[in-house]
Short mmCIF file of C-alpha atoms in Angstrom, two decimals:
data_model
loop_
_atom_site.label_atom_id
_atom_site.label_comp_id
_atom_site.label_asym_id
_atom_site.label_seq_id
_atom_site.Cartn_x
_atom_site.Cartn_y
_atom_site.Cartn_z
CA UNK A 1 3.60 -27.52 25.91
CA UNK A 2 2.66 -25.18 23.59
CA UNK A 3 5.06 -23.61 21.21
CA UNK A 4 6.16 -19.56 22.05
CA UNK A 5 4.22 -16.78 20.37
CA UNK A 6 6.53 -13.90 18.63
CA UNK A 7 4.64 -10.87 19.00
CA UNK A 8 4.34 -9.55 15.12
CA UNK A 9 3.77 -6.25 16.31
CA UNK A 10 7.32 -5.75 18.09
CA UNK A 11 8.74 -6.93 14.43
CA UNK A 12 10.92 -4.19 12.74
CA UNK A 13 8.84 -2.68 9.78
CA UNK A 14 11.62 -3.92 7.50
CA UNK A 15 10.85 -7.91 8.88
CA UNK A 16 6.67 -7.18 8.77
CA UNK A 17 6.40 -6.21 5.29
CA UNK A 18 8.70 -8.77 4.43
CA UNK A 19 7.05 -11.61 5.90
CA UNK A 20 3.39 -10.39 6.45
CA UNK A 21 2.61 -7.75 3.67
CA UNK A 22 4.52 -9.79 0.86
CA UNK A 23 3.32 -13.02 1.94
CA UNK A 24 -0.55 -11.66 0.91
CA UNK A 25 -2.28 -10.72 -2.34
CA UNK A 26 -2.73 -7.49 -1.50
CA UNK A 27 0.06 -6.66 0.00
CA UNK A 28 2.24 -7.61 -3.27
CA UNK A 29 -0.20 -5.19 -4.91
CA UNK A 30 0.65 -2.36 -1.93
CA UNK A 31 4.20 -2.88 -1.81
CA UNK A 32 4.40 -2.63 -5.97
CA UNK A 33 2.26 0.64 -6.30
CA UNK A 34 4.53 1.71 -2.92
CA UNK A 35 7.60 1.31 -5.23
CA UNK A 36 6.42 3.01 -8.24
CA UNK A 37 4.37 5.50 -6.75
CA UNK A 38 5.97 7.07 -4.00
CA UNK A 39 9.41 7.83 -5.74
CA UNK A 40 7.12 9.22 -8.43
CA UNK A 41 5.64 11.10 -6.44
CA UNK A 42 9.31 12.79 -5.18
CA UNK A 43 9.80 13.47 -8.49
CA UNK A 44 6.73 15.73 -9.15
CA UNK A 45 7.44 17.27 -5.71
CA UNK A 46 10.96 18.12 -6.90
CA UNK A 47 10.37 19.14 -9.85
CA UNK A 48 7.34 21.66 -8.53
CA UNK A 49 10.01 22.79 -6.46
CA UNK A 50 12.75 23.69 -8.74
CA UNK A 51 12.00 23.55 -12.23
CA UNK A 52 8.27 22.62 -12.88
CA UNK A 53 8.52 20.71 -16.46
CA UNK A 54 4.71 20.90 -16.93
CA UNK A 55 1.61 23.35 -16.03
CA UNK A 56 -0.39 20.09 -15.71
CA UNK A 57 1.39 19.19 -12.92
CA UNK A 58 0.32 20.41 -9.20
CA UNK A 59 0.89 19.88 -6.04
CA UNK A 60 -1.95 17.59 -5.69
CA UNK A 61 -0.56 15.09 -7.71
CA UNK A 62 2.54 14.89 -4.84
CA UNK A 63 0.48 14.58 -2.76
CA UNK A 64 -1.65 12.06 -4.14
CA UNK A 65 1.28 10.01 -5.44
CA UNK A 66 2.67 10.21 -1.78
CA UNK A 67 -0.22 10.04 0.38
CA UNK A 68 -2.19 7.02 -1.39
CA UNK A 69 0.44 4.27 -0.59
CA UNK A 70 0.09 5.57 3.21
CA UNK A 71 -3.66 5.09 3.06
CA UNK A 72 -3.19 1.97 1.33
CA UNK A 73 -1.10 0.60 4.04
CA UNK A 74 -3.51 1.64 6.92
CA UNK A 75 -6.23 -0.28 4.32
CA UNK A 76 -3.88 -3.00 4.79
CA UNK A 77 -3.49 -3.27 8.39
CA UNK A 78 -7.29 -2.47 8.69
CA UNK A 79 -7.91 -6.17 6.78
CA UNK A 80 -5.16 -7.90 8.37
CA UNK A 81 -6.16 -9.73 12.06
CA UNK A 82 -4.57 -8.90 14.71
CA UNK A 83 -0.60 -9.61 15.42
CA UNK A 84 -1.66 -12.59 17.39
CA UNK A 85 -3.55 -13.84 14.22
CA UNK A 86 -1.64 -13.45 11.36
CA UNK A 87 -0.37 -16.95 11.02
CA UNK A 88 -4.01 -18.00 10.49
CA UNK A 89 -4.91 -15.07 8.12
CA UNK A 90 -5.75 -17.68 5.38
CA UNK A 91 -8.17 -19.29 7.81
CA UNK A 92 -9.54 -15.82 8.80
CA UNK A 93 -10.02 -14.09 5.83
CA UNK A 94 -12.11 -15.53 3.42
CA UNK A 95 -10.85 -15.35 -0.52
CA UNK A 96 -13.58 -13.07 -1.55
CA UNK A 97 -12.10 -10.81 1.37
CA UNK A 98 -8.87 -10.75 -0.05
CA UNK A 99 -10.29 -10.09 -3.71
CA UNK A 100 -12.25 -6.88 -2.49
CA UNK A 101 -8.74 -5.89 -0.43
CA UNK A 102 -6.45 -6.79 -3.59
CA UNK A 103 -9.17 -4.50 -5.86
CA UNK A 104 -9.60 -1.69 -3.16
CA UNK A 105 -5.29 -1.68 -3.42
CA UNK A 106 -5.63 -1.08 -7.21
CA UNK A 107 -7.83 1.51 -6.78
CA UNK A 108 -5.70 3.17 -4.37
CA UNK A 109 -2.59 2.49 -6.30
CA UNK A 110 -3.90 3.45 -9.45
CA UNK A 111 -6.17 6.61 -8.52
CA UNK A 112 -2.97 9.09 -9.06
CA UNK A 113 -1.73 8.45 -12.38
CA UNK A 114 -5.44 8.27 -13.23
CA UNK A 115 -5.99 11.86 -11.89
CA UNK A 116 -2.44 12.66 -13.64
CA UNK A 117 -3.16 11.32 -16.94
CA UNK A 118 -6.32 12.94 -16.52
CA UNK A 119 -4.54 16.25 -16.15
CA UNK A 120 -3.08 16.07 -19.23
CA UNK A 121 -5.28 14.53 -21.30
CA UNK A 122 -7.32 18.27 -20.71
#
């Protein structure tokens, strides 16, 4: 008889990037940029708020410091089979797959403090 199949998809997100997103390449690469970024990203928005430190800073760095780890994510769960495959994601996905996803993360984790460093550097 064949064993029962936990439905990834009814996981909490809490248990899902646990055991899915940190378990791949690019999801350690998501979930670090996630970390630094967004809370970074809080801080420009706070300070733009209520005392803004710097007239490099705008809102679109907030927003890009917020809004990238979101559309890395959704990159994420783009690449990623389907709930009922993710136990044979290594099987699925090719490792020149999960090279372009782990360089398409850096990009997206990296493209706002490239546009902020930017903004100061002029």
């Amino acid at each position: 008889m064949s064993e029962p199949f936990e439905d990834v998809s009814r996981w909490p997100v809490s248990r899902y990037f646990r055991e899915v997103v940190a378990a791949q390449p690019d999801g350690r690469v998501l979930l670090f940029f996630g970390r630094s970024n967004i809370p970074v990203g809080v801080l420009i928005l706070l300070s733009l708020l209520f005392a803004p430190l710097s007239e490099n800073l705008a809102v679109i760095h907030a927003v890009l410091f917020l809004g990238m780890p979101l559309l890395g994510f959704v990159w994420f769960l783009k690449d990623m089979p389907s709930p009922t495959l993710t136990a044979f994601e290594s099987v699925i996905r090719e490792p020149w797959q999960r090279m372009v996803s782990v360089a398409l993360q850096l990009f997206v984790g990296l493209l706002p403090w490239v546009v902020l460093v930017d903004a100061f550097v002029r």
